[in-house]
Short mmCIF file of C-alpha atoms and ligand atoms in Angstrom, two decimals:
data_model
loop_
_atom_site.label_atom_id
_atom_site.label_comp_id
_atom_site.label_asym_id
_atom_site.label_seq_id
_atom_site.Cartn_x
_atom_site.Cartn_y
_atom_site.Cartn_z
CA UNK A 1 20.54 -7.70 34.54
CA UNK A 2 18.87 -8.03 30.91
CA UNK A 3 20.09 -4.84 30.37
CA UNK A 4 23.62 -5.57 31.40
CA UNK A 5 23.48 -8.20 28.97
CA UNK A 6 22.30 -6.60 26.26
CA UNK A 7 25.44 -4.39 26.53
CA UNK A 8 27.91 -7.37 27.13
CA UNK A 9 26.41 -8.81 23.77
CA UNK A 10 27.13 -5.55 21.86
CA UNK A 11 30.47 -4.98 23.19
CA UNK A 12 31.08 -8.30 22.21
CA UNK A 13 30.02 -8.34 18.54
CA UNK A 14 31.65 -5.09 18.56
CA UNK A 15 35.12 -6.70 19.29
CA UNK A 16 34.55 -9.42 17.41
CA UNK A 17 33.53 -7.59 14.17
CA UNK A 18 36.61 -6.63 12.93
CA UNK A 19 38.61 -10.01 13.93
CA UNK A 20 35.37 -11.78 11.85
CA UNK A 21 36.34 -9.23 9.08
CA UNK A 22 40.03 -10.79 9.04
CA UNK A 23 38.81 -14.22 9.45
CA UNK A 24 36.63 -14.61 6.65
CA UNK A 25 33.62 -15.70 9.25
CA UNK A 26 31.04 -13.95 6.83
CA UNK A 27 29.33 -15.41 3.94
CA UNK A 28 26.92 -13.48 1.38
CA UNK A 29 23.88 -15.61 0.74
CA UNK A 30 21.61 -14.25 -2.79
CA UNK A 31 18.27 -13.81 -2.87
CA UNK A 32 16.62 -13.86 -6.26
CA UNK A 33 14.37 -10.95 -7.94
CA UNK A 34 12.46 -12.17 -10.29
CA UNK A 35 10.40 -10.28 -13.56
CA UNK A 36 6.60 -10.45 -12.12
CA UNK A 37 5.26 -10.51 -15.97
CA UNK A 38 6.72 -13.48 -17.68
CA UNK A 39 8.57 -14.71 -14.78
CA UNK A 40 12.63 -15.08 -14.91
CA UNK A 41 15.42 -14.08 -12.39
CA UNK A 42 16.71 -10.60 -13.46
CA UNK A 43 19.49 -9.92 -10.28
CA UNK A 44 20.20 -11.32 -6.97
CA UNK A 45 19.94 -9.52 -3.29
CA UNK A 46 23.41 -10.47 -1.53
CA UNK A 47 22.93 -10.60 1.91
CA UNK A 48 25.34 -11.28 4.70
CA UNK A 49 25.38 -14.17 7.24
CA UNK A 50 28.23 -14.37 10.00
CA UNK A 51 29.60 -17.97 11.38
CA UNK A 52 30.74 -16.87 14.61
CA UNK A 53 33.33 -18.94 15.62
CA UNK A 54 31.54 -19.51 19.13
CA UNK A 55 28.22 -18.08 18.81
CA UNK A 56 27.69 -19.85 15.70
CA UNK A 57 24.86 -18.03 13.39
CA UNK A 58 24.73 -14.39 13.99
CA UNK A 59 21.60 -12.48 11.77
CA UNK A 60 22.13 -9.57 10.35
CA UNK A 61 19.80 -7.52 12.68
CA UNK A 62 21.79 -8.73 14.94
CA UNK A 63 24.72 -6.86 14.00
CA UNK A 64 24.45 -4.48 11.04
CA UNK A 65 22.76 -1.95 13.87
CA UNK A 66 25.75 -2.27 15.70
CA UNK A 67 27.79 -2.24 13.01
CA UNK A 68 26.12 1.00 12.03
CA UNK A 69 26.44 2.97 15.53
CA UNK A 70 29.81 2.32 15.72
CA UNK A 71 30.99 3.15 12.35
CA UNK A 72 32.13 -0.18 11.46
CA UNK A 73 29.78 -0.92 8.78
CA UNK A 74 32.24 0.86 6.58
CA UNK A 75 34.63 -1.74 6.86
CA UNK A 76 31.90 -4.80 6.51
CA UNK A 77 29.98 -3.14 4.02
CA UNK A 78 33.61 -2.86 2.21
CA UNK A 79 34.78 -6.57 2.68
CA UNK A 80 30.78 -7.74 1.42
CA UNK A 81 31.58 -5.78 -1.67
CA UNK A 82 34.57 -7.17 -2.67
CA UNK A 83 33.27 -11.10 -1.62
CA UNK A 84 30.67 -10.04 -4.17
CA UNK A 85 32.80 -9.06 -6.69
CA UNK A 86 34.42 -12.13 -6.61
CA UNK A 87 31.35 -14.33 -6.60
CA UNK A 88 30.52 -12.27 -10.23
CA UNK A 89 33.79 -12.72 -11.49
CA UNK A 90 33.47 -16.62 -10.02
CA UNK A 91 30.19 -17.27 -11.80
CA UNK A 92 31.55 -15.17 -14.94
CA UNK A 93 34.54 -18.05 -15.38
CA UNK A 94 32.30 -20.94 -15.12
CA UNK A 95 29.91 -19.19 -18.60
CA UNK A 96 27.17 -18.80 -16.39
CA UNK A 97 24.63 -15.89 -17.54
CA UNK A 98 25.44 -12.47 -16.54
CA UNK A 99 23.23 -11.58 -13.87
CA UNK A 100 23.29 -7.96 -11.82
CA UNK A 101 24.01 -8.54 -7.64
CA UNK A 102 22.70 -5.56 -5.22
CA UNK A 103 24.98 -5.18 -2.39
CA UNK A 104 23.10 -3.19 1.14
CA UNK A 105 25.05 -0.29 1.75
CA UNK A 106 25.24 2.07 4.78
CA UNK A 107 24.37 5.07 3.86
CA UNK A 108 27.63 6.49 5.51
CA UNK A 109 29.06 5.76 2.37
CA UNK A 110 27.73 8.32 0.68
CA UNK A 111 29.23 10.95 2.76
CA UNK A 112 32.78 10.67 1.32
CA UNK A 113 33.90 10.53 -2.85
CA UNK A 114 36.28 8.23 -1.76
CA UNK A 115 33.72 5.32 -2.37
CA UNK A 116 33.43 5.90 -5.98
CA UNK A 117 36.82 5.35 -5.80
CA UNK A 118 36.36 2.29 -3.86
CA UNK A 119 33.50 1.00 -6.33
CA UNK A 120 35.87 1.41 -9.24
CA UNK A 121 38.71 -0.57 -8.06
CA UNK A 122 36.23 -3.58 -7.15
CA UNK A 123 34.80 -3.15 -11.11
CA UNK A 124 38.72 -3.06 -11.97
CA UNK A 125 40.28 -6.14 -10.27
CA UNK A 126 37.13 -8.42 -10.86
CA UNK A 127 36.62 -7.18 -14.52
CA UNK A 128 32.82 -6.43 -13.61
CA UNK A 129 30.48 -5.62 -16.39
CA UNK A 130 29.26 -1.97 -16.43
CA UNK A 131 26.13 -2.45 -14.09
CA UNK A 132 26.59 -5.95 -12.81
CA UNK A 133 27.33 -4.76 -9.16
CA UNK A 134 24.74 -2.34 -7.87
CA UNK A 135 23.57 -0.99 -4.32
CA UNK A 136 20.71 -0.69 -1.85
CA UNK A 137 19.85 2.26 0.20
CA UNK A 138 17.63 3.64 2.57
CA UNK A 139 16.52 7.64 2.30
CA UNK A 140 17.56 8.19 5.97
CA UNK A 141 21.06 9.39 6.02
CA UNK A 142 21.03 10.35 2.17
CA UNK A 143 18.41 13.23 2.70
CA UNK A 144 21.26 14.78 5.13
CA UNK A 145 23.88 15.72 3.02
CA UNK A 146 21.66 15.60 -0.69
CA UNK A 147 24.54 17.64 -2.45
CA UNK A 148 27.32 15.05 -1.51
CA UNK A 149 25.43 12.04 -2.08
CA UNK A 150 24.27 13.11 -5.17
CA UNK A 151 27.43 13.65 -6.56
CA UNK A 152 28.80 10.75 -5.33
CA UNK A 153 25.99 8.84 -6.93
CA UNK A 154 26.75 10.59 -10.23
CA UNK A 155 30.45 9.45 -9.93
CA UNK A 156 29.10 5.93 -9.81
CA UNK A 157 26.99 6.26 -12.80
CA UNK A 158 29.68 5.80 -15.28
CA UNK A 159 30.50 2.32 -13.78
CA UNK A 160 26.53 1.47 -14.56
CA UNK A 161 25.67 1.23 -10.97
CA UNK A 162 22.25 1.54 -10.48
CA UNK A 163 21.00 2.73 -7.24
CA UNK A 164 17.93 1.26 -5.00
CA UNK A 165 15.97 2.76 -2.80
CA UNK A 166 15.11 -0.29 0.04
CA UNK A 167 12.45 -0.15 2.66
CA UNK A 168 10.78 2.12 0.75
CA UNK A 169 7.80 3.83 2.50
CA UNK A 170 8.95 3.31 5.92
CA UNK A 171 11.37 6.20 6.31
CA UNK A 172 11.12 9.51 6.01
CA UNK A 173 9.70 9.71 2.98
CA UNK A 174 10.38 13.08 2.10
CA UNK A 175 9.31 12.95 -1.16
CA UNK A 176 11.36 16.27 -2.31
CA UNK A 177 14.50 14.47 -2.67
CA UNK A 178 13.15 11.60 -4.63
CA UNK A 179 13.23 13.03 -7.97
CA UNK A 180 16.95 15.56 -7.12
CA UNK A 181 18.55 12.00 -6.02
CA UNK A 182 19.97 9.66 -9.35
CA UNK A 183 18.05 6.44 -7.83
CA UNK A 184 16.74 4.52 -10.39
CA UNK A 185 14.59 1.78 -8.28
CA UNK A 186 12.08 1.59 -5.55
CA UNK A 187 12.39 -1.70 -3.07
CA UNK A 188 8.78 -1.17 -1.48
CA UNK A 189 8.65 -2.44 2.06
CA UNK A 190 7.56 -5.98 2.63
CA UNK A 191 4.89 -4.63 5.42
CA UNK A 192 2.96 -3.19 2.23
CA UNK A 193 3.37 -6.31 0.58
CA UNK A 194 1.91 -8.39 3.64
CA UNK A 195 -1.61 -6.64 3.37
CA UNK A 196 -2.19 -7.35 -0.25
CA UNK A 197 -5.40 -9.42 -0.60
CA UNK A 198 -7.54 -10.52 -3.66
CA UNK A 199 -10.34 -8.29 -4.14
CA UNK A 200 -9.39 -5.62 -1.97
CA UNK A 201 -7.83 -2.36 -2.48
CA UNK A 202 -4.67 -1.49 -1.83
CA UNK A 203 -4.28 2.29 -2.04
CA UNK A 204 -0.71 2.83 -0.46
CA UNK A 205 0.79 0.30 -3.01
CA UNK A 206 -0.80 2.17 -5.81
CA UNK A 207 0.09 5.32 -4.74
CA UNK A 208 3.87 3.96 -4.47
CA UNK A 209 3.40 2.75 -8.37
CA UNK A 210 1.64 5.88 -9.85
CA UNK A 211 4.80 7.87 -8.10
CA UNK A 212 7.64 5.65 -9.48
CA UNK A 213 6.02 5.51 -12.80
CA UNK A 214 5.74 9.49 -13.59
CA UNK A 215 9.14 9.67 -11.75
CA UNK A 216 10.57 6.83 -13.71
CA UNK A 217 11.90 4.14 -11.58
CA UNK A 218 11.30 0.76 -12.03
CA UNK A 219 9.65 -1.09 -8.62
CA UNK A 220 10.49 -4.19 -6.56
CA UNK A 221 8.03 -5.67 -4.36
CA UNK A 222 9.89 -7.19 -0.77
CA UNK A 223 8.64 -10.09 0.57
CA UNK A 224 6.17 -12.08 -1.18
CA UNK A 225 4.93 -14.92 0.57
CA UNK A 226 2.01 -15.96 -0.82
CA UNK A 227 0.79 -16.92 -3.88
CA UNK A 228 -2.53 -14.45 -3.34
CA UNK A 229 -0.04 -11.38 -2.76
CA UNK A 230 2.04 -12.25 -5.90
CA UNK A 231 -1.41 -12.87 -8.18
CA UNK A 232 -2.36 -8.78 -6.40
CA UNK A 233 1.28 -7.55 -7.77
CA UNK A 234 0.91 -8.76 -11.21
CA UNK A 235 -2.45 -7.00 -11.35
CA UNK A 236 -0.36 -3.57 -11.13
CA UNK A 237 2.09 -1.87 -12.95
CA UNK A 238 5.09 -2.94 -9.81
CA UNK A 239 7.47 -5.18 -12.63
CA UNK A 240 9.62 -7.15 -10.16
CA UNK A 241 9.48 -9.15 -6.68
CA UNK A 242 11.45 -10.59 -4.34
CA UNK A 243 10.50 -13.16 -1.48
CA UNK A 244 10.22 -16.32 0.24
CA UNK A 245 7.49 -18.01 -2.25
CA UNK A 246 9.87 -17.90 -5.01
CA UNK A 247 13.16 -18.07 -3.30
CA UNK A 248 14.97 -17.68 0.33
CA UNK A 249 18.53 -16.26 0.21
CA UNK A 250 20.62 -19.33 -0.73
CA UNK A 251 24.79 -20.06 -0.56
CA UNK A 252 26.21 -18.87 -3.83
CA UNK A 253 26.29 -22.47 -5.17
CA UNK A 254 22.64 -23.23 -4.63
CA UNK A 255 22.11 -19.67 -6.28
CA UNK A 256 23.95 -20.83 -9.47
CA UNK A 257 21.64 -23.90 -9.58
CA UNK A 258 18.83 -22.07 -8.90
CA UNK A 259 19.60 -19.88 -11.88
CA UNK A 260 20.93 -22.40 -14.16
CA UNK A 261 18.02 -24.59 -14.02
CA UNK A 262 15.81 -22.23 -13.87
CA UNK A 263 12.97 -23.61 -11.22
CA UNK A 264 10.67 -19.81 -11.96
CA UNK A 265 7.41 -21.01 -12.92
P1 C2E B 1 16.79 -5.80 3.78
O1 C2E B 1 17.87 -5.15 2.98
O2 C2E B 1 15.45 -5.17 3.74
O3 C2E B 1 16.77 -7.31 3.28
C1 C2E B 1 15.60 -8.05 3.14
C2 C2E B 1 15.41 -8.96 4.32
O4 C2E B 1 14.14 -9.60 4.19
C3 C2E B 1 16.43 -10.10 4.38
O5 C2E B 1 16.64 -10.41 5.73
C4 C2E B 1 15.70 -11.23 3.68
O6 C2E B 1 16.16 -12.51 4.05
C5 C2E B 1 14.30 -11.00 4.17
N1 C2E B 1 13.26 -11.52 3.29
C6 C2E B 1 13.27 -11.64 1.95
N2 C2E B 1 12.11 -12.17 1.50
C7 C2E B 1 11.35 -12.38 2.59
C8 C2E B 1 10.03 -12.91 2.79
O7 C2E B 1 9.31 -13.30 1.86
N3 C2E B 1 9.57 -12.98 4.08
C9 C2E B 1 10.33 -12.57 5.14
N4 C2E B 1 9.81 -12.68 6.36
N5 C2E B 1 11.56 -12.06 4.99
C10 C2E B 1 12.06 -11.97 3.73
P2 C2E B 1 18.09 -10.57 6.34
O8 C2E B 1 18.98 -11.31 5.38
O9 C2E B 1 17.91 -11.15 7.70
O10 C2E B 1 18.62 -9.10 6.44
C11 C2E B 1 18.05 -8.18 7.30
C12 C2E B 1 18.57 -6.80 7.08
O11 C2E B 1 19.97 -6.70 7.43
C13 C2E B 1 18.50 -6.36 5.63
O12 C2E B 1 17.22 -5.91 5.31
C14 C2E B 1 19.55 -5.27 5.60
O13 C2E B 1 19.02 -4.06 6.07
C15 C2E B 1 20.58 -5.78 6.56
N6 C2E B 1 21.63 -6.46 5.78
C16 C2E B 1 21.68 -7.74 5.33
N7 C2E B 1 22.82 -7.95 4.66
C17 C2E B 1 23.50 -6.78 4.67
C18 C2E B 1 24.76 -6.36 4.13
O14 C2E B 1 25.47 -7.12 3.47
N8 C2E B 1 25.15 -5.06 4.38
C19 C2E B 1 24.36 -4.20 5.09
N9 C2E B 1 24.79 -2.94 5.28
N10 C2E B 1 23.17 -4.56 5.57
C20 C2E B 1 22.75 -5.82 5.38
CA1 CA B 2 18.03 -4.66 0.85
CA1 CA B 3 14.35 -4.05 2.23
#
């Protein structure tokens, strides 16, 4: 009976997916990332919320798996782009700073050049600054087709947008591709992040550093929530963070005020 459901509920969001697409029902919320070193917002994580019109708040994990197995991720991943686009462009027109917005991408993106394509008409019709909208992935998927997905990477280079690698540490992890892939940052994986403590070690997260400084990237740390685990991470050489001591993903107007007043200490 759970079981049947469970299965009701996913052929529901299923159906209702693509009508919520239509209907404008989803909203990106932005989640600062903040310099760890002299602290100050450098980009925002957009991340997607859906107002069902009768189930009312929907989370993400709630449908982006869904979303995934059934191939419709394309389409949502396509319509969050282009509401983020026009947030930038929004923000752009009222003078505030220029900041850089990471969009989550499927990585079933990255098995077709036509999303370079894509990525260029959203820089086009919002008049995006090279490297203002960027994208987070996870290694599973990309490792499958390397060849494909790094050219299709390459094609996006010329539009500035940087690549990140999210979750990082929970996947696959093999390392091989790390340095043949054009990514340029590491997200590492909150559940690192939650073990940091004062006065211990913390050989995984330094082993994650030493590898993405002799490779090159820069490093975001997910999900701070303390002020102990932030005081570990600016101990190391990991230059950026993310979480819910600083900030929680916010409506694009709180985001702006957030910004504008700048409430980093
Ligand atoms: P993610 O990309 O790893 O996003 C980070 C998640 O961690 C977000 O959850 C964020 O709200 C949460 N988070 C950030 N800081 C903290 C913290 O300090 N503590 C805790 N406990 N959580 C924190 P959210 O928004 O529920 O998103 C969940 C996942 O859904 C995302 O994980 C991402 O994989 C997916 N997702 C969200 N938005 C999108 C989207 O627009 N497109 C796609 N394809 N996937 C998305
Ligand atoms: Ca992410
Ligand atoms: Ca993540």
């Amino acid at each position: 009976n759970a079981m049947r459901r469970k299965l009701k509920r996913q052929a529901d969001i299923e159906n209702d997916l693509q009508h919520g697409i239509q209907n404008n029902e989803f909203e990106l919320f932005f989640q600062p990332i903040f310099a760890l070193q002299d602290p100050h917002i450098v980009s925002f994580e957009a991340l997607v919320r859906w107002h069902h019109p009768e189930a009312g708040f929907v989370p993400p994990n709630d449908f982006i798996p869904i979303a995934e197995q059934t191939g419709q991720i394309i389409d949502l991943d396509l319509h969050l782009l282009e509401l983020a686009g026009a947030q930038l462009q929004k923000w752009r027109r009222t003078g505030m700073p220029t900041i850089r917005v990471t969009v989550n991408a499927s990585s079933r993106h990255f098995a077709s050049l036509e999303f370079v394509d894509f990525m260029k008409e959203i820089y086009t019709k919002y008049q995006l600054p090279n490297g203002t909208l960027c994208l987070e992935i996870t290694e599973s998927g990309l490792i499958e087709n390397l060849s494909l997905a790094t050219r299709i990477i390459e094609g996006l280079e010329p539009l500035g947008v940087k690549l990140y690698l999210d979750d990082f540490g929970t996947g696959y992890s093999a390392l091989g591709y790390l340095h043949q892939l054009p990514i340029h940052i590491l997200k590492i994986d909150k559940s690192f992040i939650d073990n940091l403590k004062c006065g211990e070690s913390h050989p995984l997260v330094d082993a994650i550093l030493t590898l993405a400084s002799s490779l090159d990237f820069d490093v975001v740390a997910e999900g701070i929530e303390t002020q102990e685990q932030l005081e570990v991470l600016k101990q190391t050489k990991c230059q950026y963070g993310q979480g819910f001591l600083v900030a929680k993903p916010m409506p694009a107007k709180q985001a702006y005020t957030f910004l504008t007043t700048g409430k980093l200490s």
